[in-house]
Amino acid sequence: MTFRAKQSVRRFILGTAALACACAGTLSAAAAPANLAYDKPAPTINPKLTALSKAMQPKVYKVSNRVYVAVGYGDANSTMVIGDDGLIIIDTTESLTSGRAVEAEFRKISKLPVKGIIYTHHHMDHLGGAAAFVQPQDAMSGKVTVISQADTMKLLASSETAKANPLFTRDIMTARFAYMFGAYLPKGPEGVVNNGTGPAMVAGPVGLVPPNKLVDDTLDVTIAGVRLHIVRTPGETDDAISVWMPDLKMLATGDLLMGETFPNLYTLRGAEIRNPITWYRSIDRVRAFPAEYLVLSHGRPALGRDKVASVLTNHRDAIQYVHDQAVRLMNKGYGPDELAAAISQLPPHLRDDPYLAQFYGSVSSSVRQLYASYFGWFEGDPTTLNLLPPKDRAQRNLALMGGEAHVVAEAQKALAARDYRWVADMLTDVIRVNPSNMNARKLKAQALRQLGYAEVNANARNWYLTSAQELEGAPLQIQNDWFRGVASPQARVAQFNAMPGRAIIGLFAPRLQAERTLDVHKTLAFVLSDSGDQAGIEIRRGIAEVYTQAPPSPDFTVSTTKAALARLAAGDTTLAHLIESNAATVQGDRQGAETFMSYFDPPLKDWSDLHFTTR
Ligand SMILES: [Zn+2]
């Protein structure tokens, strides 16, 4: 690793340590055997989701004499491979709490030292528990081989695979995350049942161990006498890798298969398109290996040559089916809504594959996303090029439909007829025009609840039930310790502080209040004493040009530290506070510099202020 890479790893570890402080009330390792999913049947839960929860009981599965996989101790699995004189751990679950619970179980099977760690990709549910298995210094010294794809650390720092800076949309993405994972819902029959991929995210401090051996496309390496052939298999993420162990006939695919579920080609929280062609070709790459054992990083292992082959083949076929049939219908002129109506299920032989139920990914969501990825938003009817604004349209529609009271009365009838999708739809305009119509809101909430109760897709269930809560007017309160950590102000400061100073400056640009600055033309320079960065922002009539070096002829120069700048960007402090506490000094007009910084929106304080159903 280069010095710079080491620095960024150190920063990251410090950042995640800070995150840990925000996660109060962690589960204890001793409580591990309890199923983290809700697994009791209820009329408010689709029986298939209950069955999936039952399959998520914490258990270490013996795959072969040398391979064990821990399922159900966290959202993701961890796999142990027993070599001649040491262990290899593939993925480490999301936190030290879940990682330690797994490590304790593995130690009942083998006392050999851990000689290798493999991260299959950069998502935190695969990395966060690493320090439960090895010490970071043993990775830094090279005593333990820690393998990841070459881009994994970079992607981890920005937390998604998007080419646009995902930190620009951190606020809204976090709010969407809360709806999708049911962060405002209790666990149980009226709330969260499982995550679709695994039972639940386990809260706790994160213990990252930096990689010291990077894979570009392929890597052949022997650890503890076990031959590993590692191949890059992009799909869910660009940095995904799979591990083939020819002597053990064992294949580990990370999230190339996302568990016992159709994959998330699209995720409701929002992400760039995950290319389906790339994805199924990656599965083809590993289908070439004569595997007898398949371990995934979510869900139970598949055993036996025929079973492994059918799981892999059906998975890639399901992805190709969805892609190809969507494209076929697009070529006949179908738009996204028509695609979703036409393609909501896989063909029977794939639909009935227990590894392909739509617990996490959804076929109809995927085909909509495919439309967007090929064409963007425009479907071809120019009416939509210049529609009336939403509220205006809603008002006119409502008048045509006979007014609020009439629509609410019709919705009542439709609810009695269990026509839930229609109830939810027809009340949208009523609520848009008159958000305080509690009759309408409660009716729509009832409809959404019924849709949620029937759902097999965990993400959609959580979203329906959260929106119902929103409509009923109850305050949205975080119920989930893991999300509480993610959404904490400390997490935001830690995440920003893990970035280079020049990159932190870039976060300000899309927060500029253009309407206040149409006549402003000023430049502010930052000098960061701790990181040595110089950077700046020029506000020029409604845009903020970012300089990643000292800007020419600044009107103000602010000298501070990168840590203080991270707090400023995170909305944890103001320039005035930094100056008053001697954490920053200004060269030039101090008042002018404070006004300059006031032109930028602060980040969101409270996620529950962001609503999606009552806008
Ligand atoms: Zn995962």
Coordinates of C-alpha atoms and ligand atoms in Angstrom, one line a residue:
M1 CA 0.0 0.0 0.0
T2 CA 1.2 3.5 -0.7
F3 CA 1.7 6.0 2.1
R4 CA -1.4 7.9 0.9
A5 CA -3.5 4.8 0.9
K6 CA -2.3 3.9 4.4
Q7 CA -3.2 7.5 5.5
S8 CA -6.7 7.1 4.1
V9 CA -7.1 3.7 5.8
R10 CA -6.0 5.3 9.1
R11 CA -8.4 8.2 8.6
F12 CA -11.1 5.7 7.9
I13 CA -10.5 3.7 11.0
L14 CA -10.6 6.9 13.1
G15 CA -13.8 7.9 11.3
T16 CA -15.5 4.6 12.0
A17 CA -14.3 4.6 15.6
A18 CA -16.1 8.0 15.9
L19 CA -19.1 6.4 14.4
A20 CA -19.1 3.7 17.0
C21 CA -19.7 6.2 19.8
A22 CA -23.0 7.0 18.2
C23 CA -24.3 3.4 18.5
A24 CA -25.6 3.2 22.0
G25 CA -27.5 0.1 23.1
T26 CA -25.7 -2.5 21.1
L27 CA -26.8 -6.1 21.2
S28 CA -24.6 -8.3 23.3
A29 CA -22.7 -11.3 21.8
A30 CA -24.2 -13.5 24.4
A31 CA -27.7 -12.9 23.0
A32 CA -26.6 -14.3 19.6
P33 CA -28.7 -17.4 19.3
A34 CA -32.0 -15.5 19.3
N35 CA -33.3 -15.1 15.7
L36 CA -32.8 -11.5 14.7
A37 CA -35.7 -11.8 12.3
Y38 CA -39.3 -11.9 13.4
D39 CA -40.3 -15.4 12.6
K40 CA -43.8 -15.9 14.0
P41 CA -46.7 -16.2 11.6
A42 CA -49.3 -13.4 11.6
P43 CA -52.2 -12.3 9.4
T44 CA -50.2 -9.1 8.8
I45 CA -47.2 -10.9 7.3
N46 CA -46.9 -12.7 4.0
P47 CA -46.3 -16.3 5.0
K48 CA -43.4 -16.5 2.6
L49 CA -41.6 -13.8 4.5
T50 CA -42.3 -15.6 7.8
A51 CA -40.8 -18.8 6.2
L52 CA -37.7 -16.8 5.2
S53 CA -37.4 -15.4 8.7
K54 CA -37.4 -19.0 10.0
A55 CA -34.6 -19.9 7.7
M56 CA -32.6 -17.0 9.2
Q57 CA -32.1 -18.7 12.6
P58 CA -28.5 -18.1 13.7
K59 CA -26.6 -21.2 12.8
V60 CA -23.2 -22.3 11.6
Y61 CA -23.7 -24.5 8.6
K62 CA -21.1 -27.2 7.9
V63 CA -20.6 -27.0 4.1
S64 CA -17.7 -29.5 4.0
N65 CA -15.0 -30.7 6.5
R66 CA -13.1 -27.5 5.8
V67 CA -15.8 -25.0 5.2
Y68 CA -18.3 -23.5 7.6
V69 CA -20.7 -20.6 7.1
A70 CA -22.4 -18.5 9.8
V71 CA -25.9 -17.5 8.8
G72 CA -28.2 -15.3 10.8
Y73 CA -25.7 -13.6 13.3
G74 CA -26.0 -10.3 11.4
D75 CA -27.5 -9.2 8.1
A76 CA -24.6 -10.8 6.2
N77 CA -22.8 -14.1 6.5
S78 CA -19.2 -14.9 7.4
T79 CA -17.5 -18.0 6.0
M80 CA -14.6 -19.9 7.6
V81 CA -12.2 -22.0 5.5
I82 CA -9.9 -24.3 7.5
G83 CA -6.5 -24.5 5.9
D84 CA -3.5 -26.7 6.9
D85 CA -2.2 -24.2 9.6
G86 CA -4.6 -21.4 9.6
L87 CA -8.1 -20.0 8.8
I88 CA -9.4 -17.9 6.0
I89 CA -12.4 -15.7 6.7
I90 CA -14.6 -14.6 3.8
D91 CA -16.6 -11.5 4.8
T92 CA -17.0 -10.4 8.4
T93 CA -20.6 -9.2 8.9
E94 CA -21.5 -5.6 9.6
S95 CA -20.2 -4.8 13.1
L96 CA -17.8 -6.0 15.8
T97 CA -20.9 -7.2 17.8
S98 CA -22.0 -9.6 15.0
G99 CA -18.4 -10.4 14.1
R100 CA -17.6 -11.4 17.6
A101 CA -20.7 -13.6 17.9
V102 CA -19.6 -15.4 14.7
E103 CA -15.9 -15.6 15.8
A104 CA -17.0 -17.3 19.1
E105 CA -18.9 -19.9 17.1
F106 CA -16.0 -20.5 14.7
R107 CA -13.7 -20.9 17.7
K108 CA -15.8 -23.9 18.9
I109 CA -14.8 -25.6 15.6
S110 CA -11.1 -24.6 15.1
K111 CA -8.5 -22.9 17.2
L112 CA -6.1 -22.3 14.3
P113 CA -5.0 -18.7 13.8
V114 CA -6.7 -16.5 11.1
K115 CA -4.2 -16.1 8.3
G116 CA -6.4 -14.5 5.7
I117 CA -9.5 -12.3 5.3
I118 CA -11.3 -11.7 2.1
Y119 CA -13.8 -8.9 1.5
T120 CA -16.1 -9.7 -1.4
H121 CA -17.0 -6.0 -1.9
H122 CA -17.1 -2.7 -0.1
H123 CA -20.5 -2.8 1.5
M124 CA -20.3 -2.4 5.3
D125 CA -22.3 -5.6 6.0
H126 CA -19.2 -7.5 4.7
L127 CA -16.4 -5.5 6.3
G128 CA -17.6 -4.0 9.6
G129 CA -16.8 -7.0 11.8
A130 CA -13.2 -7.7 10.6
A131 CA -11.4 -6.6 13.7
A132 CA -13.3 -9.4 15.6
F133 CA -11.2 -11.9 13.6
V134 CA -7.8 -10.1 13.3
Q135 CA -6.0 -7.1 14.6
P136 CA -5.6 -4.2 12.2
Q137 CA -1.8 -4.1 13.0
D138 CA -1.4 -7.7 11.9
A139 CA -2.8 -6.6 8.5
M140 CA -0.6 -3.5 8.4
S141 CA 2.5 -5.6 9.1
G142 CA 1.5 -8.3 6.6
K143 CA 1.2 -11.1 9.1
V144 CA -2.4 -11.6 8.0
T145 CA -3.3 -11.4 4.3
V146 CA -6.3 -9.2 3.8
I147 CA -7.7 -9.2 0.3
S148 CA -10.0 -6.9 -1.5
Q149 CA -10.6 -5.6 -5.0
A150 CA -8.4 -2.7 -5.9
D151 CA -11.3 -0.1 -5.7
T152 CA -12.9 -1.4 -2.5
M153 CA -11.4 1.2 -0.2
K154 CA -12.2 4.1 -2.5
L155 CA -15.8 2.9 -2.8
L156 CA -16.1 2.4 0.9
A157 CA -15.1 6.0 1.5
S158 CA -18.0 7.2 -0.7
S159 CA -20.2 4.3 0.3
E160 CA -21.9 3.6 -3.0
T161 CA -20.9 2.7 -6.5
A162 CA -22.3 5.9 -8.1
K163 CA -20.1 7.9 -10.5
A164 CA -21.7 11.1 -9.2
N165 CA -20.6 12.0 -5.7
P166 CA -23.1 10.1 -3.5
L167 CA -22.3 12.4 -0.6
F168 CA -24.1 15.2 -2.5
T169 CA -27.4 13.3 -1.9
R170 CA -26.5 11.9 1.6
D171 CA -29.5 13.6 3.3
I172 CA -32.2 12.3 1.0
M173 CA -30.5 8.9 0.6
T174 CA -30.4 8.4 4.3
A175 CA -34.1 9.2 4.6
R176 CA -34.9 6.8 1.8
F177 CA -32.7 4.2 3.5
A178 CA -34.8 4.6 6.7
Y179 CA -38.1 3.9 4.8
M180 CA -36.6 1.0 2.9
F181 CA -35.1 -0.8 6.0
G182 CA -38.0 0.2 8.3
A183 CA -35.9 2.3 10.6
Y184 CA -39.1 4.0 12.0
L185 CA -40.9 0.7 12.4
P186 CA -40.9 -1.7 15.4
K187 CA -39.8 -5.2 14.7
G188 CA -42.9 -7.5 14.6
P189 CA -46.2 -8.2 13.0
E190 CA -46.9 -4.5 12.3
G191 CA -43.4 -3.7 11.3
V192 CA -40.0 -5.1 10.3
V193 CA -39.9 -8.9 9.7
N194 CA -36.5 -9.3 8.1
N195 CA -34.3 -7.5 5.6
G196 CA -34.9 -9.8 2.6
T197 CA -31.2 -10.6 2.4
G198 CA -30.6 -11.3 6.1
P199 CA -32.5 -11.0 9.4
A200 CA -31.4 -7.5 10.5
M201 CA -28.4 -5.1 10.7
V202 CA -26.7 -5.6 14.1
A203 CA -25.7 -2.3 15.7
G204 CA -22.3 -1.8 17.3
P205 CA -18.9 -0.4 16.7
V206 CA -17.3 -1.0 13.3
G207 CA -13.9 -2.7 13.3
L208 CA -12.3 -2.3 9.9
V209 CA -9.1 -4.0 9.0
P210 CA -7.4 -2.5 5.9
P211 CA -6.6 -4.7 2.9
N212 CA -3.0 -5.4 2.1
K213 CA -3.4 -7.5 -1.1
L214 CA -5.5 -6.1 -4.0
V215 CA -7.2 -7.9 -6.8
D216 CA -7.6 -6.2 -10.1
D217 CA -9.2 -8.8 -12.4
T218 CA -7.8 -12.1 -11.1
L219 CA -5.5 -13.2 -8.3
D220 CA -4.0 -16.6 -7.6
V221 CA -2.8 -17.0 -4.0
T222 CA -2.3 -19.7 -1.5
I223 CA -3.1 -19.0 2.2
A224 CA -2.7 -21.6 4.9
G225 CA -2.1 -24.2 2.2
V226 CA -5.4 -23.4 0.5
R227 CA -5.2 -22.5 -3.2
L228 CA -7.5 -19.5 -4.0
H229 CA -8.4 -18.4 -7.5
I230 CA -10.1 -15.0 -7.1
V231 CA -12.0 -13.4 -9.9
R232 CA -13.6 -10.0 -10.3
T233 CA -17.4 -10.4 -10.7
P234 CA -19.1 -7.0 -10.9
G235 CA -22.8 -6.9 -10.5
E236 CA -24.3 -5.4 -7.4
T237 CA -21.1 -3.4 -7.1
D238 CA -18.2 -2.8 -9.4
D239 CA -15.6 -4.1 -7.0
A240 CA -17.3 -7.5 -6.3
I241 CA -15.0 -10.5 -6.3
S242 CA -15.7 -14.3 -6.0
V243 CA -13.4 -16.9 -4.6
W244 CA -12.9 -20.3 -6.2
M245 CA -11.0 -23.0 -4.2
P246 CA -10.2 -25.8 -6.7
D247 CA -9.0 -28.3 -4.1
L248 CA -12.1 -27.9 -2.0
K249 CA -14.5 -27.6 -5.0
M250 CA -15.8 -24.6 -3.1
L251 CA -17.1 -21.3 -4.6
A252 CA -17.8 -18.2 -2.6
T253 CA -19.7 -15.5 -4.5
G254 CA -20.2 -12.7 -2.0
D255 CA -23.3 -10.7 -3.2
L256 CA -23.1 -11.8 -6.8
L257 CA -26.1 -13.7 -5.6
M258 CA -27.7 -11.6 -2.9
G259 CA -29.1 -14.5 -0.9
E260 CA -32.2 -16.6 -1.3
T261 CA -33.8 -13.8 -3.4
F262 CA -34.1 -12.2 -6.8
P263 CA -31.2 -9.7 -6.8
N264 CA -31.6 -5.9 -6.3
L265 CA -31.1 -4.8 -9.9
Y266 CA -32.6 -1.6 -8.6
T267 CA -32.8 -0.5 -5.0
L268 CA -35.6 1.6 -3.7
R269 CA -33.2 3.8 -1.6
G270 CA -31.8 4.9 -5.0
A271 CA -28.7 4.0 -6.8
E272 CA -27.3 4.2 -10.3
I273 CA -28.3 1.3 -12.6
R274 CA -26.7 -2.0 -11.8
N275 CA -26.0 -3.3 -15.2
P276 CA -27.8 -6.6 -15.7
I277 CA -25.7 -7.8 -18.6
T278 CA -22.5 -7.2 -16.6
W279 CA -24.2 -9.0 -13.7
Y280 CA -25.2 -12.2 -15.5
R281 CA -21.9 -12.4 -17.3
S282 CA -20.2 -12.3 -14.0
I283 CA -22.3 -15.3 -12.9
D284 CA -21.3 -17.0 -16.1
R285 CA -17.6 -16.4 -15.2
V286 CA -18.1 -18.5 -12.0
R287 CA -20.4 -21.1 -13.6
A288 CA -17.3 -22.2 -15.4
F289 CA -15.8 -23.7 -12.2
P290 CA -16.9 -27.2 -11.3
A291 CA -18.2 -26.2 -7.8
E292 CA -19.7 -28.7 -5.5
Y293 CA -20.3 -26.2 -2.7
L294 CA -21.6 -22.7 -3.0
V295 CA -21.5 -20.2 -0.2
L296 CA -23.2 -16.8 -0.4
S297 CA -22.7 -13.8 1.8
H298 CA -26.5 -13.7 2.5
G299 CA -28.7 -16.8 2.9
R300 CA -27.9 -20.5 3.2
P301 CA -25.3 -22.4 1.3
A302 CA -26.1 -24.6 -1.7
L303 CA -24.6 -28.1 -1.7
G304 CA -24.0 -30.6 -4.4
R305 CA -22.8 -30.2 -8.0
D306 CA -26.3 -30.2 -9.5
K307 CA -27.8 -27.9 -6.9
V308 CA -25.0 -25.4 -7.3
A309 CA -25.3 -25.4 -11.1
S310 CA -29.0 -24.9 -11.0
V311 CA -28.8 -22.1 -8.5
L312 CA -26.2 -20.3 -10.6
T313 CA -27.9 -20.9 -13.9
N314 CA -31.4 -19.9 -12.7
H315 CA -30.0 -16.8 -11.2
R316 CA -28.3 -15.6 -14.3
D317 CA -31.3 -16.7 -16.4
A318 CA -33.6 -14.7 -14.2
I319 CA -31.5 -11.5 -14.7
Q320 CA -31.2 -12.0 -18.4
Y321 CA -34.9 -12.8 -18.7
V322 CA -35.9 -9.5 -17.0
H323 CA -33.4 -7.5 -19.1
D324 CA -34.2 -9.1 -22.4
Q325 CA -38.0 -9.1 -22.1
A326 CA -38.0 -5.5 -20.9
V327 CA -35.9 -4.5 -23.9
R328 CA -38.2 -6.5 -26.2
L329 CA -41.3 -4.7 -24.9
M330 CA -39.5 -1.3 -24.9
N331 CA -38.9 -1.9 -28.6
K332 CA -42.7 -2.2 -29.0
G333 CA -43.2 1.2 -27.3
Y334 CA -43.9 0.2 -23.7
G335 CA -43.2 2.8 -21.1
P336 CA -42.1 2.1 -17.5
D337 CA -45.6 1.7 -16.0
E338 CA -46.6 -0.7 -18.8
L339 CA -43.4 -2.6 -18.4
A340 CA -44.0 -3.0 -14.7
A341 CA -47.6 -4.3 -15.4
A342 CA -46.4 -6.7 -18.1
I343 CA -43.3 -8.0 -16.4
S344 CA -43.8 -8.5 -12.6
Q345 CA -43.1 -12.2 -12.3
L346 CA -40.4 -14.6 -13.6
P347 CA -41.4 -17.6 -15.6
P348 CA -42.7 -20.4 -13.4
H349 CA -39.5 -22.6 -13.3
L350 CA -37.6 -19.5 -12.1
R351 CA -40.3 -18.1 -9.9
D352 CA -40.5 -21.4 -8.0
D353 CA -36.7 -21.6 -7.4
P354 CA -36.3 -21.0 -3.7
Y355 CA -33.3 -18.8 -4.4
L356 CA -35.3 -16.4 -6.6
A357 CA -38.4 -15.2 -4.6
Q358 CA -38.7 -11.4 -4.7
F359 CA -37.7 -10.9 -1.1
Y360 CA -35.1 -8.2 -1.8
G361 CA -35.0 -7.4 -5.5
S362 CA -38.3 -6.8 -7.4
V363 CA -38.9 -7.6 -11.0
S364 CA -41.3 -4.7 -11.6
S365 CA -38.9 -2.2 -10.0
S366 CA -36.1 -3.6 -12.1
V367 CA -37.9 -3.2 -15.5
R368 CA -38.8 0.4 -14.6
Q369 CA -35.1 1.1 -13.8
L370 CA -34.1 -0.6 -17.1
Y371 CA -36.4 1.9 -19.0
A372 CA -34.7 4.8 -17.2
S373 CA -31.2 3.4 -17.9
Y374 CA -31.9 3.1 -21.6
F375 CA -34.1 6.2 -22.2
G376 CA -34.1 8.4 -19.1
W377 CA -37.5 9.9 -18.0
F378 CA -39.1 10.9 -21.3
E379 CA -41.6 8.4 -22.7
G380 CA -42.5 10.2 -25.8
D381 CA -45.7 12.0 -25.1
P382 CA -44.8 15.7 -25.3
T383 CA -47.7 16.6 -22.9
T384 CA -45.1 15.6 -20.2
L385 CA -42.5 18.1 -21.6
N386 CA -44.4 20.9 -19.9
L387 CA -47.0 19.6 -17.5
L388 CA -48.7 21.9 -15.1
P389 CA -47.0 21.9 -11.6
P390 CA -48.1 18.9 -9.4
K391 CA -50.3 20.9 -7.0
D392 CA -52.1 22.8 -9.8
R393 CA -52.8 19.6 -11.7
A394 CA -54.1 17.9 -8.5
Q395 CA -56.4 20.8 -7.9
R396 CA -57.9 20.6 -11.4
N397 CA -58.1 16.8 -11.3
L398 CA -59.9 16.9 -8.0
A399 CA -62.4 19.4 -9.3
L400 CA -63.1 17.1 -12.3
M401 CA -63.4 14.1 -10.0
G402 CA -66.2 15.9 -8.0
G403 CA -64.2 17.4 -5.2
E404 CA -62.6 16.1 -2.0
A405 CA -65.6 14.8 -0.2
H406 CA -66.7 12.8 -3.2
V407 CA -63.3 11.2 -3.7
V408 CA -63.0 10.3 0.0
A409 CA -66.5 8.7 -0.1
E410 CA -65.5 6.7 -3.2
A411 CA -62.2 5.7 -1.5
Q412 CA -64.2 4.4 1.4
K413 CA -66.2 2.1 -0.9
A414 CA -63.1 0.9 -2.7
L415 CA -61.4 0.1 0.6
A416 CA -64.4 -2.0 1.6
A417 CA -64.0 -3.8 -1.8
R418 CA -60.3 -4.3 -0.9
D419 CA -59.2 -2.4 -4.0
Y420 CA -56.2 -1.1 -2.2
R421 CA -54.0 0.0 -5.0
W422 CA -56.8 2.2 -6.4
V423 CA -57.6 3.6 -2.9
A424 CA -54.0 4.7 -2.5
D425 CA -53.9 6.2 -6.0
M426 CA -57.1 8.1 -6.0
L427 CA -56.4 9.8 -2.7
T428 CA -53.0 11.1 -3.8
D429 CA -54.5 14.3 -5.3
V430 CA -56.8 14.9 -2.3
I431 CA -53.8 14.8 0.1
R432 CA -51.7 16.9 -2.2
V433 CA -54.3 19.6 -2.3
N434 CA -55.3 19.4 1.3
P435 CA -52.6 17.7 3.4
S436 CA -54.7 18.2 6.6
N437 CA -57.6 16.0 5.3
M438 CA -57.1 13.4 8.0
N439 CA -60.0 11.2 6.7
A440 CA -58.2 10.9 3.4
R441 CA -54.8 10.3 5.0
K442 CA -56.2 7.6 7.3
L443 CA -57.9 5.8 4.4
K444 CA -54.8 5.9 2.3
A445 CA -52.8 4.7 5.3
Q446 CA -55.1 1.7 5.7
A447 CA -54.7 0.9 2.0
L448 CA -50.9 1.1 2.2
R449 CA -50.9 -1.1 5.3
Q450 CA -52.9 -3.8 3.5
L451 CA -50.5 -3.6 0.6
G452 CA -47.6 -3.9 3.0
Y453 CA -49.0 -6.9 4.8
A454 CA -49.4 -8.8 1.6
E455 CA -46.0 -8.0 0.3
V456 CA -43.3 -10.6 -0.2
N457 CA -40.7 -7.9 -0.8
A458 CA -39.2 -6.8 2.5
N459 CA -38.2 -3.3 1.2
A460 CA -41.6 -2.6 -0.2
R461 CA -43.3 -3.8 2.9
N462 CA -41.2 -1.5 5.0
W463 CA -41.9 1.4 2.7
Y464 CA -45.7 0.9 2.7
L465 CA -45.8 0.6 6.5
T466 CA -43.6 3.6 7.1
S467 CA -45.7 5.7 4.7
A468 CA -48.8 4.6 6.5
Q469 CA -47.3 5.9 9.7
E470 CA -46.4 9.1 8.0
L471 CA -50.0 9.5 6.7
E472 CA -51.5 8.9 10.1
G473 CA -49.5 11.8 11.4
A474 CA -47.5 9.9 14.0
P475 CA -44.0 11.3 14.4
L476 CA -41.4 9.2 12.7
Q477 CA -39.0 8.0 15.4
I478 CA -35.9 5.9 14.8
Q479 CA -36.5 2.5 16.3
N480 CA -33.4 0.8 15.1
D481 CA -30.0 1.1 16.8
W482 CA -28.1 0.4 13.7
F483 CA -29.8 3.2 11.8
R484 CA -29.4 5.5 14.8
G485 CA -25.7 5.1 14.4
V486 CA -25.8 5.7 10.6
A487 CA -28.0 8.8 11.0
S488 CA -26.2 10.4 13.9
P489 CA -24.5 13.8 13.5
Q490 CA -21.2 12.1 14.6
A491 CA -21.4 9.7 11.6
R492 CA -21.7 12.6 9.2
V493 CA -18.8 14.4 10.7
A494 CA -16.7 11.2 10.6
Q495 CA -17.6 10.4 7.1
F496 CA -16.7 13.9 5.8
N497 CA -13.5 14.0 7.9
A498 CA -12.4 10.8 6.2
M499 CA -12.3 12.7 2.9
P500 CA -9.4 14.8 1.7
G501 CA -9.9 18.5 2.5
R502 CA -10.2 19.4 -1.2
A503 CA -13.1 17.0 -1.5
I504 CA -14.9 18.4 1.5
I505 CA -15.0 21.8 -0.2
G506 CA -16.8 20.2 -3.1
L507 CA -19.7 19.3 -0.9
F508 CA -20.7 22.9 -0.7
A509 CA -21.4 23.6 -4.3
P510 CA -24.8 21.9 -4.7
R511 CA -26.0 23.5 -1.5
L512 CA -25.7 27.1 -2.9
Q513 CA -28.8 29.1 -2.5
A514 CA -28.8 30.4 -6.0
E515 CA -31.7 32.7 -5.6
R516 CA -29.7 34.7 -2.9
T517 CA -26.5 34.9 -4.9
L518 CA -27.6 36.0 -8.4
D519 CA -25.8 39.3 -7.9
V520 CA -22.9 38.0 -5.8
H521 CA -19.4 37.5 -7.1
K522 CA -16.9 36.7 -4.4
T523 CA -14.1 34.2 -3.7
L524 CA -13.2 32.5 -0.4
A525 CA -10.0 30.6 0.1
F526 CA -9.5 27.8 2.7
V527 CA -6.0 27.0 4.1
L528 CA -6.1 23.8 6.1
S529 CA -3.2 23.8 8.6
D530 CA -3.4 20.0 9.5
S531 CA -3.8 18.5 6.0
G532 CA -1.8 21.1 4.1
D533 CA -4.7 21.5 1.7
Q534 CA -5.5 24.8 0.0
A535 CA -8.8 25.1 -1.7
G536 CA -11.5 27.6 -2.3
I537 CA -15.0 28.5 -3.6
E538 CA -15.9 31.3 -6.0
I539 CA -19.6 32.2 -5.9
R540 CA -20.4 33.6 -9.3
R541 CA -24.0 34.7 -9.8
G542 CA -25.9 31.5 -8.7
I543 CA -23.1 28.9 -9.1
A544 CA -20.2 27.9 -6.8
E545 CA -17.0 27.1 -8.6
V546 CA -14.8 24.8 -6.5
Y547 CA -11.0 25.2 -6.5
T548 CA -9.0 22.2 -5.4
Q549 CA -6.0 24.5 -5.0
A550 CA -5.5 28.1 -3.9
P551 CA -8.0 30.2 -5.8
P552 CA -6.8 33.4 -7.6
S553 CA -7.3 36.7 -5.7
P554 CA -9.6 35.6 -2.9
D555 CA -11.8 38.2 -1.1
F556 CA -11.5 36.2 2.1
T557 CA -9.1 33.6 3.4
V558 CA -10.2 31.3 6.1
S559 CA -7.4 29.4 8.0
T560 CA -8.6 26.4 9.9
T561 CA -8.2 22.6 10.1
K562 CA -9.6 19.9 8.0
A563 CA -11.4 18.5 11.0
A564 CA -13.1 21.9 11.5
L565 CA -14.0 22.1 7.9
A566 CA -15.6 18.7 8.1
R567 CA -17.7 19.9 11.0
L568 CA -18.7 23.0 9.1
A569 CA -19.7 21.0 6.0
A570 CA -21.6 18.6 8.3
G571 CA -23.6 21.5 9.8
D572 CA -22.1 20.7 13.2
T573 CA -20.8 24.2 13.6
T574 CA -20.8 27.6 11.8
L575 CA -17.9 29.8 10.7
A576 CA -18.8 32.3 13.4
H577 CA -18.5 29.6 16.1
L578 CA -15.2 28.4 14.7
I579 CA -13.8 32.0 14.8
E580 CA -15.1 32.6 18.3
S581 CA -13.6 29.4 19.6
N582 CA -10.3 30.2 17.9
A583 CA -10.7 27.2 15.5
A584 CA -10.6 29.5 12.5
T585 CA -9.2 32.9 11.5
V586 CA -10.2 35.1 8.6
Q587 CA -8.0 37.3 6.5
G588 CA -10.2 40.1 5.1
D589 CA -13.7 41.1 6.1
R590 CA -14.9 38.6 8.8
Q591 CA -18.5 39.6 8.5
G592 CA -18.3 39.2 4.7
A593 CA -16.8 35.7 5.1
E594 CA -19.6 34.7 7.4
T595 CA -22.2 36.0 5.0
F596 CA -20.5 34.1 2.2
M597 CA -20.8 30.8 4.1
S598 CA -24.4 31.6 4.9
Y599 CA -25.3 31.3 1.3
F600 CA -25.0 27.5 1.6
D601 CA -27.8 25.3 2.9
P602 CA -26.8 23.4 6.0
P603 CA -27.4 19.7 5.8
L604 CA -30.6 18.2 7.2
K605 CA -30.9 18.1 11.0
D606 CA -33.6 15.5 11.3
W607 CA -34.2 12.7 8.8
S608 CA -37.8 12.3 9.9
D609 CA -38.5 15.8 8.4
L610 CA -38.2 14.2 4.9
H611 CA -41.6 12.7 3.9
F612 CA -42.3 10.9 0.7
T613 CA -46.0 10.3 0.9
T614 CA -47.4 13.7 2.0
R615 CA -45.6 16.2 -0.2
Ligands
ZN1 ZN -24.4 -7.6 1.4

